[in-house]
Amino acid sequence: MDVKFKNLTKSASFKELASYPAPDIKDILSAERVSKCNIKTGIGLDYNYSAKPVDKKMLGIFQQVANEQQAVDKYKKVLYGAIMNPGENRMVLHHYTRGTLDVDHKKDVTKRINLYSKQIERFSAFAEKVHNGKIKGSTGAKFDTAVQIGIGGSDLGPRALYLALKGYMQTEGKKPLINCEFISNVDPDDASDVMSRINPETTLFIVVSKSGTTQETLTNTALVKSLIKSKSKSIDIAKHMIAVTGKGSPMENPLEFSNSFYIDDFIGGRYSGTSAVGGVILSLAFGSDIFKKVLAGAHANDKIALQQDILKNPPLLDALLSVYDRNILKTTTEAILPYSQALSRFPAHLQQLIMESNGKSANFKGKPINYETSPVVFGEPGTNGQHSFYQMLHQGTDIVPLKFIGFKESQQLCDVNFEESSCQKKLNANLAAQITAFALGQKDENPNKNFIGGRSSDILIGKKLTPEALGSLLAHFENRTMFQGFLWNINSFDQEGVQLGKKLANKILSAKSGDANMQENPVLDAYSALFT
Amino acid sequence: MDVKFKNLTKSASFKELASYPAPDIKDILSAERVSKCNIKTGIGLDYNYSAKPVDKKMLGIFQQVANEQQAVDKYKKVLYGAIMNPGENRMVLHHYTRGTLDVDHKKDVTKRINLYSKQIERFSAFAEKVHNGKIKGSTGAKFDTAVQIGIGGSDLGPRALYLALKGYMQTEGKKPLINCEFISNVDPDDASDVMSRINPETTLFIVVSKSGTTQETLTNTALVKSLIKSKSKSIDIAKHMIAVTGKGSPMENPLEFSNSFYIDDFIGGRYSGTSAVGGVILSLAFGSDIFKKVLAGAHANDKIALQQDILKNPPLLDALLSVYDRNILKTTTEAILPYSQALSRFPAHLQQLIMESNGKSANFKGKPINYETSPVVFGEPGTNGQHSFYQMLHQGTDIVPLKFIGFKESQQLCDVNFEESSCQKKLNANLAAQITAFALGQKDENPNKNFIGGRSSDILIGKKLTPEALGSLLAHFENRTMFQGFLWNINSFDQEGVQLGKKLANKILSAKSGDANMQENPVLDAYSALFT
């Protein structure tokens, strides 16, 4: 099927939506609505949109907007292997890291699906050998620690997933098989701090960079090597280093890395959590069986995302609701509020996923657009946030759409009753109370104690944060982000906005090493001088 | 001196500012401006506003706005001991936790200044006894770990300060005297995780709650006690527990806590980092001499904040620039971007400080206001953010004011040269490059590669993140937040917006324990049922 790329504001149904009077949540919210507006979005995960300002008629218009922008058809184009990242002239194939979908695709895609499966087999076998001691450190010690050196997509997603599952392993008294740490920032204090905690003899370093040229990652690798040498001269460093990189990158070097796993060119950094970028470290930490459950959860959401009916396709419905918030209600931010400590770094991952994918001012064809794209995304776990920035969310002068995440059960099954209820009950009572308070508010004659309400939210809700539910949660947001891009008619898969800063930083660094072949930039020099 | 409370939009000079054409940063930014627009804001810390859209004439109008809103006079009222938190009918005395200022004040204030000094003496002596082993655990083991149990202001500030100084201690090969952990979230997975890492026999728990009734903190204390009992029956738990609480609170109980330190009623949670709330744990971690250096740094900024001349008063100038961004340029967010891994949780503290203080819709007298107050505040350390949300900051459709923090030297003095420059040089080259790229942009005919520039920033810059510089940084933001409140004519010291959620959560929890004396709320019940 052929697809057309049309700006959102050219869509007739979007214009209809803009003139439709938004309902007040206070008028439409009811107990019945809470249980009715609930859709399965993967394995052990539902999407509940009862506290969003949308009625039945609007949902019909939403469906038309989705149809007009051909959201699901464009997703099928992605799966077919069309060049859906035109800025980089690339296909977009991350969905295939978690399984094959029953959609027509090119032969080249089939080839790559097989390559992805092979990588999973390779790193599963590698992790098993580390666990059973067949692969050891160079001094004969068993590995008990892995340190991932990477930045951006090679750090945020894997780190969020590792933290999310660490507690799950403790449920049955188990611990992670391998304890993991992460080094990302080029600030040398980051690596120093991690290195002060670990024993190099029992540590495996996973260096992750698709291009094999990421400045921070190469620099940190050099710093780590120098710290290992200063600590223990007898170590053969290459036996403690493995690479996750693009095939043929400068990092594919057996003299420096004892093993290499591959990221395909058609998997973007922020969408790479389910590739070797997340897979190697998660398999080392928890075993590949756990990682494969994450894949299964993500795959379930990828299938759901193929539904044309928005009421059966939560990532698409969620994208439509967010576009409504952003372009019609003119909100500028979005709060991600997981009521689960295990998801403490999940908002940081989503901040990258959403803002880097959709913080654009050019459309899919590279022309300027004149409407809002990605909001600012931020968040911290509840109940912590309640004692912090929720004051502004409740009584501030701007409306912030709220995205809650919650689970019926805690992960670690370690709890206590205090004043007649458990911690987990208190956690969820707070979550239910917050949704209600934001939506309904409470009148008070004293403006300082008045809550206007009408502050909308939705929630991703599961029984427990299992590996499957986590995979579904991750893919829900990835697919929602992709659908937002289709609705906004932008390319969610490139990131030209990061280039200028890199270029200027290199200018400073190479100027200092004597490269005169550069235009003068006195302002840049002046800022650089502030730090010397 | 008498002060008047007038809404910002009633100020004649604010109206003048609104009609003044904002200069384009691209036109005014020069190497000379970079070095000129730089003011000392404490010990080892400068404020540089060269990349903000402000010219000389505007600075004159800014001064008039500050004078009209009596910003410094209101600060003097705070110091005098006037009821500057009318919502709670309280004085606001946190400045006195770091020293006496040469400003007229009430007798009652003098009394309290003495009390604060006495607390510092008491917890300094206590920390010393823990360090030299005079105070030990109940089984005779020396304490090597402290766990702070608290939430909101009892967690975010102390945690950010602890992390900021941990690396500093490593500079000279030293380590923290006591290793610290934090438990905050009522999610039981938070406490479980921390407890799995520590040995109760060598751990001192610091339970922090001003009211002595904070639900999360009491619940976590109960959970921690139950976990200690299950691990080691021989421990006398009270000997491992100390309290930081209000005098006379339910927590002041020698049967449960072997020692108590006090927070005064006139020190708000989010402003309590320099009181016993931060002081006890920082003195345990690093020694009270280090904590006193933090106080000295904060005190230096408190003195600077007394200057009527905005060009000698960076927290006030910073507040004026932020109000200009928010109320005239209509920005809605603010990014805090420390180029220092040690400040990784500092943005989370500032998020509370700013959004909880100033996310209000009622003025100082309790009347509704019709202009914008606190923006959404978010941030992550650079260079990490560059590989994440900076895409949206550079090329997104909204302008986000940027607040950088940077230091010439790294904390831990552990570095390596790679490709002809050190990590620290690379870090700062990136920072200088980003400021320049955001301000000046770079034209490209391809809209996808075009950088419009004109995106303003300012920077707090120091030689090194020492305890003194950290104290100045903390106080700069506290004083800036207070001045924002004075400009906006709101009360920055109460938080009525957190009450409704608490009330509804308690309704759920008490309903379950059979309390029928409550209004029905079927929506609340329906959300609560989602989690059971």
mmCIF file with all atom_site columns, C-alpha atoms in Angstrom, chain A residues 500 523 527, chain B residues 24-27 29 50-52 394 402 433-442 451-457:
data_model
loop_
_atom_site.group_PDB
_atom_site.id
_atom_site.type_symbol
_atom_site.label_atom_id
_atom_site.label_alt_id
_atom_site.label_comp_id
_atom_site.label_asym_id
_atom_site.label_entity_id
_atom_site.label_seq_id
_atom_site.pdbx_PDB_ins_code
_atom_site.Cartn_x
_atom_site.Cartn_y
_atom_site.Cartn_z
_atom_site.occupancy
_atom_site.B_iso_or_equiv
_atom_site.pdbx_formal_charge
_atom_site.auth_seq_id
_atom_site.auth_comp_id
_atom_site.auth_asym_id
_atom_site.auth_atom_id
_atom_site.pdbx_PDB_model_num
ATOM 1  C CA . LEU A 1 500 ? 26.148 21.329 15.903 1.00 0.00 ? 500 LEU A CA 1
ATOM 2  C CA . VAL A 1 523 ? 32.246 33.715 21.310 1.00 0.00 ? 523 VAL A CA 1
ATOM 3  C CA . TYR A 1 527 ? 33.176 30.490 26.651 1.00 0.00 ? 527 TYR A CA 1
ATOM 4  C CA . ASP B 1 24  ? 18.234 38.958 19.929 1.00 0.00 ? 24  ASP B CA 1
ATOM 5  C CA . ILE B 1 25  ? 21.067 37.097 21.654 1.00 0.00 ? 25  ILE B CA 1
ATOM 6  C CA . LYS B 1 26  ? 22.721 36.591 18.289 1.00 0.00 ? 26  LYS B CA 1
ATOM 7  C CA . ASP B 1 27  ? 23.078 40.385 17.952 1.00 0.00 ? 27  ASP B CA 1
ATOM 8  C CA . LEU B 1 29  ? 26.612 38.184 22.232 1.00 0.00 ? 29  LEU B CA 1
ATOM 9  C CA . SER B 1 50  ? 26.071 36.716 28.978 1.00 0.00 ? 50  SER B CA 1
ATOM 10 C CA . ALA B 1 51  ? 23.791 34.441 26.921 1.00 0.00 ? 51  ALA B CA 1
ATOM 11 C CA . LYS B 1 52  ? 20.538 35.894 28.305 1.00 0.00 ? 52  LYS B CA 1
ATOM 12 C CA . HIS B 1 394 ? 18.080 22.601 19.827 1.00 0.00 ? 394 HIS B CA 1
ATOM 13 C CA . LEU B 1 402 ? 18.810 26.584 29.994 1.00 0.00 ? 402 LEU B CA 1
ATOM 14 C CA . ALA B 1 433 ? 30.105 24.404 22.554 1.00 0.00 ? 433 ALA B CA 1
ATOM 15 C CA . GLN B 1 434 ? 26.530 23.895 23.750 1.00 0.00 ? 434 GLN B CA 1
ATOM 16 C CA . ILE B 1 435 ? 26.137 27.426 25.125 1.00 0.00 ? 435 ILE B CA 1
ATOM 17 C CA . THR B 1 436 ? 27.433 28.798 21.831 1.00 0.00 ? 436 THR B CA 1
ATOM 18 C CA . ALA B 1 437 ? 25.345 26.479 19.653 1.00 0.00 ? 437 ALA B CA 1
ATOM 19 C CA . PHE B 1 438 ? 22.134 27.308 21.530 1.00 0.00 ? 438 PHE B CA 1
ATOM 20 C CA . ALA B 1 439 ? 22.805 31.043 21.444 1.00 0.00 ? 439 ALA B CA 1
ATOM 21 C CA . LEU B 1 440 ? 24.134 31.521 17.927 1.00 0.00 ? 440 LEU B CA 1
ATOM 22 C CA . GLY B 1 441 ? 22.694 28.544 16.048 1.00 0.00 ? 441 GLY B CA 1
ATOM 23 C CA . GLN B 1 442 ? 23.825 27.843 12.497 1.00 0.00 ? 442 GLN B CA 1
ATOM 24 C CA . PHE B 1 451 ? 19.707 25.665 14.025 1.00 0.00 ? 451 PHE B CA 1
ATOM 25 C CA . ILE B 1 452 ? 17.787 28.877 14.598 1.00 0.00 ? 452 ILE B CA 1
ATOM 26 C CA . GLY B 1 453 ? 19.770 29.771 17.721 1.00 0.00 ? 453 GLY B CA 1
ATOM 27 C CA . GLY B 1 454 ? 18.556 32.567 20.011 1.00 0.00 ? 454 GLY B CA 1
ATOM 28 C CA . ARG B 1 455 ? 18.079 29.953 22.727 1.00 0.00 ? 455 ARG B CA 1
ATOM 29 C CA . SER B 1 456 ? 19.192 31.603 25.921 1.00 0.00 ? 456 SER B CA 1
ATOM 30 C CA . SER B 1 457 ? 21.168 30.198 28.826 1.00 0.00 ? 457 SER B CA 1
#
